[in-house]
Amino acid sequence: QLQFVESGGGLVQPGGSLRLSCAASGFTLNNIIIGWFRQAPGKEREGVSCISVSGGNTNYADSVKGRFTISRDNAKNTVYLQMNSLKPEDTAVYYCAGVLRMFARSKCDLNAEYNYWGQGTQVTVSS
């Protein structure tokens, strides 16, 4: 079965940190661009960050630059999103998604049509 499993979400106070993990099963990540997306109730889904197949290129939404860091460990078949200095506005369900490199227009493209998605993990930032 081809799937992503996100974990690491939870409740954290403003200014706190969380690390999300996206573990792949049924396939390897070495040819897949990974993006992290989030969606809060009543809001559109937004791209948070993406990382190229070997980790050499990353992009971040302006709202998370300097606070979030995406990384990947292809040997462990896992992608991470380190989230620091969390704000209440970061509250959302976070999803990881993948797209084969050959179907993307660049090495790290949040606007690509991602066709592999995880189930999501809830992140709540509140005091």
mmCIF file of C-alpha atoms in Angstrom:
data_model
loop_
_atom_site.group_PDB
_atom_site.id
_atom_site.type_symbol
_atom_site.label_atom_id
_atom_site.label_comp_id
_atom_site.label_asym_id
_atom_site.label_seq_id
_atom_site.Cartn_x
_atom_site.Cartn_y
_atom_site.Cartn_z
ATOM 1 C CA GLN A 1 0.000 0.000 0.000
ATOM 2 C CA LEU A 2 1.278 3.438 -0.965
ATOM 3 C CA GLN A 3 0.775 5.905 1.859
ATOM 4 C CA PHE A 4 2.166 8.630 4.078
ATOM 5 C CA VAL A 5 1.666 8.648 7.822
ATOM 6 C CA GLU A 6 2.056 11.956 9.644
ATOM 7 C CA SER A 7 2.800 12.153 13.343
ATOM 8 C CA GLY A 8 4.084 14.583 15.934
ATOM 9 C CA GLY A 9 1.169 16.956 16.180
ATOM 10 C CA GLY A 10 -0.367 18.035 19.425
ATOM 11 C CA LEU A 11 -1.113 20.935 21.712
ATOM 12 C CA VAL A 12 1.642 23.434 22.346
ATOM 13 C CA GLN A 13 1.848 26.892 23.878
ATOM 14 C CA PRO A 14 2.705 29.923 21.780
ATOM 15 C CA GLY A 15 6.439 30.106 21.327
ATOM 16 C CA GLY A 16 6.809 26.380 21.668
ATOM 17 C CA SER A 17 8.084 23.819 19.203
ATOM 18 C CA LEU A 18 6.933 20.651 17.522
ATOM 19 C CA ARG A 19 8.499 18.318 15.026
ATOM 20 C CA LEU A 20 6.229 16.637 12.549
ATOM 21 C CA SER A 21 7.210 13.438 10.821
ATOM 22 C CA CYS A 22 5.996 12.010 7.556
ATOM 23 C CA ALA A 23 6.818 8.361 7.119
ATOM 24 C CA ALA A 24 6.344 6.660 3.792
ATOM 25 C CA SER A 25 5.393 3.070 3.293
ATOM 26 C CA GLY A 26 5.058 1.066 0.142
ATOM 27 C CA PHE A 27 7.579 3.178 -1.755
ATOM 28 C CA THR A 28 10.833 5.055 -1.358
ATOM 29 C CA LEU A 29 11.172 8.831 -1.252
ATOM 30 C CA ASN A 30 14.292 9.186 -3.343
ATOM 31 C CA ASN A 31 12.413 10.335 -6.434
ATOM 32 C CA ILE A 32 9.580 12.207 -4.747
ATOM 33 C CA ILE A 33 9.254 15.890 -3.947
ATOM 34 C CA ILE A 34 7.606 16.358 -0.567
ATOM 35 C CA GLY A 35 5.428 19.240 0.494
ATOM 36 C CA TRP A 36 3.855 20.131 3.810
ATOM 37 C CA PHE A 37 0.438 21.735 3.671
ATOM 38 C CA ARG A 38 -1.975 22.890 6.311
ATOM 39 C CA GLN A 39 -5.634 23.692 6.569
ATOM 40 C CA ALA A 40 -7.493 25.410 9.371
ATOM 41 C CA PRO A 41 -11.275 25.356 9.756
ATOM 42 C CA GLY A 42 -12.902 27.826 7.407
ATOM 43 C CA LYS A 43 -9.675 28.527 5.568
ATOM 44 C CA GLU A 44 -8.202 27.368 2.320
ATOM 45 C CA ARG A 45 -5.427 24.853 2.284
ATOM 46 C CA GLU A 46 -2.039 26.505 2.044
ATOM 47 C CA GLY A 47 1.384 25.298 1.155
ATOM 48 C CA VAL A 48 3.848 25.513 4.026
ATOM 49 C CA SER A 49 7.095 24.100 2.718
ATOM 50 C CA CYS A 50 8.562 21.755 0.160
ATOM 51 C CA ILE A 51 11.805 19.906 -0.272
ATOM 52 C CA SER A 52 13.478 18.456 -3.326
ATOM 53 C CA VAL A 53 14.155 14.772 -3.735
ATOM 54 C CA SER A 54 17.655 14.950 -2.257
ATOM 55 C CA GLY A 55 17.035 17.792 0.155
ATOM 56 C CA GLY A 56 19.133 20.358 -1.664
ATOM 57 C CA ASN A 57 16.311 22.769 -2.391
ATOM 58 C CA THR A 58 13.621 24.015 -0.055
ATOM 59 C CA ASN A 59 10.893 26.622 -0.148
ATOM 60 C CA TYR A 60 8.772 28.125 2.600
ATOM 61 C CA ALA A 61 5.641 30.165 2.827
ATOM 62 C CA ASP A 62 6.356 33.710 3.960
ATOM 63 C CA SER A 63 4.319 33.110 7.087
ATOM 64 C CA VAL A 64 6.713 30.428 8.362
ATOM 65 C CA LYS A 65 10.101 31.571 7.089
ATOM 66 C CA GLY A 66 12.668 31.634 9.840
ATOM 67 C CA ARG A 67 10.514 29.507 12.108
ATOM 68 C CA PHE A 68 9.977 26.225 10.260
ATOM 69 C CA THR A 69 12.586 23.917 8.790
ATOM 70 C CA ILE A 70 11.889 21.048 6.446
ATOM 71 C CA SER A 71 14.300 18.152 6.132
ATOM 72 C CA ARG A 72 14.361 14.623 4.873
ATOM 73 C CA ASP A 73 16.164 11.416 5.637
ATOM 74 C CA ASN A 74 15.713 9.200 2.636
ATOM 75 C CA ALA A 75 17.508 6.331 4.348
ATOM 76 C CA LYS A 76 14.729 6.334 6.936
ATOM 77 C CA ASN A 77 12.076 7.079 4.322
ATOM 78 C CA THR A 78 10.932 10.015 6.419
ATOM 79 C CA VAL A 79 10.451 13.756 6.019
ATOM 80 C CA TYR A 80 10.331 16.180 8.927
ATOM 81 C CA LEU A 81 8.969 19.608 9.631
ATOM 82 C CA GLN A 82 10.571 21.309 12.605
ATOM 83 C CA MET A 83 8.303 24.075 13.830
ATOM 84 C CA ASN A 84 9.678 26.648 16.241
ATOM 85 C CA SER A 85 8.259 29.843 17.697
ATOM 86 C CA LEU A 86 4.773 28.584 17.066
ATOM 87 C CA LYS A 87 1.916 31.041 16.879
ATOM 88 C CA PRO A 88 -1.821 30.539 17.303
ATOM 89 C CA GLU A 89 -2.224 31.192 13.587
ATOM 90 C CA ASP A 90 -0.225 28.023 12.939
ATOM 91 C CA THR A 91 -3.110 25.974 14.300
ATOM 92 C CA ALA A 92 -4.260 23.631 11.555
ATOM 93 C CA VAL A 93 -4.257 20.101 10.322
ATOM 94 C CA TYR A 94 -0.907 19.493 8.688
ATOM 95 C CA TYR A 95 -0.562 17.170 5.737
ATOM 96 C CA CYS A 96 2.435 15.852 3.928
ATOM 97 C CA ALA A 97 2.149 15.173 0.246
ATOM 98 C CA GLY A 98 4.315 13.894 -2.534
ATOM 99 C CA VAL A 99 4.716 14.206 -6.257
ATOM 100 C CA LEU A 100 7.121 12.413 -8.543
ATOM 101 C CA ARG A 101 9.912 14.675 -9.666
ATOM 102 C CA MET A 102 9.171 14.018 -13.308
ATOM 103 C CA PHE A 103 5.703 15.526 -12.954
ATOM 104 C CA ALA A 104 6.837 18.757 -11.295
ATOM 105 C CA ARG A 105 8.065 21.874 -13.044
ATOM 106 C CA SER A 106 10.911 22.454 -10.604
ATOM 107 C CA LYS A 107 12.862 20.669 -7.912
ATOM 108 C CA CYS A 108 10.714 22.106 -5.149
ATOM 109 C CA ASP A 109 7.309 23.358 -6.184
ATOM 110 C CA LEU A 110 4.439 23.932 -3.766
ATOM 111 C CA ASN A 111 2.174 24.561 -6.726
ATOM 112 C CA ALA A 112 2.688 21.140 -8.229
ATOM 113 C CA GLU A 113 -0.219 18.742 -8.376
ATOM 114 C CA TYR A 114 0.628 16.509 -5.457
ATOM 115 C CA ASN A 115 -1.048 13.168 -5.810
ATOM 116 C CA TYR A 116 0.112 11.307 -2.704
ATOM 117 C CA TRP A 117 -1.303 12.539 0.592
ATOM 118 C CA GLY A 118 -1.184 11.580 4.224
ATOM 119 C CA GLN A 119 -4.084 11.601 6.634
ATOM 120 C CA GLY A 120 -2.968 14.712 8.485
ATOM 121 C CA THR A 121 -1.949 15.522 12.033
ATOM 122 C CA GLN A 122 -3.518 18.198 14.206
ATOM 123 C CA VAL A 123 -1.388 21.042 15.500
ATOM 124 C CA THR A 124 -2.968 23.336 18.061
ATOM 125 C CA VAL A 125 -1.132 26.375 19.390
ATOM 126 C CA SER A 126 -2.879 27.844 22.388
ATOM 127 C CA SER A 127 -2.191 29.061 25.887
#
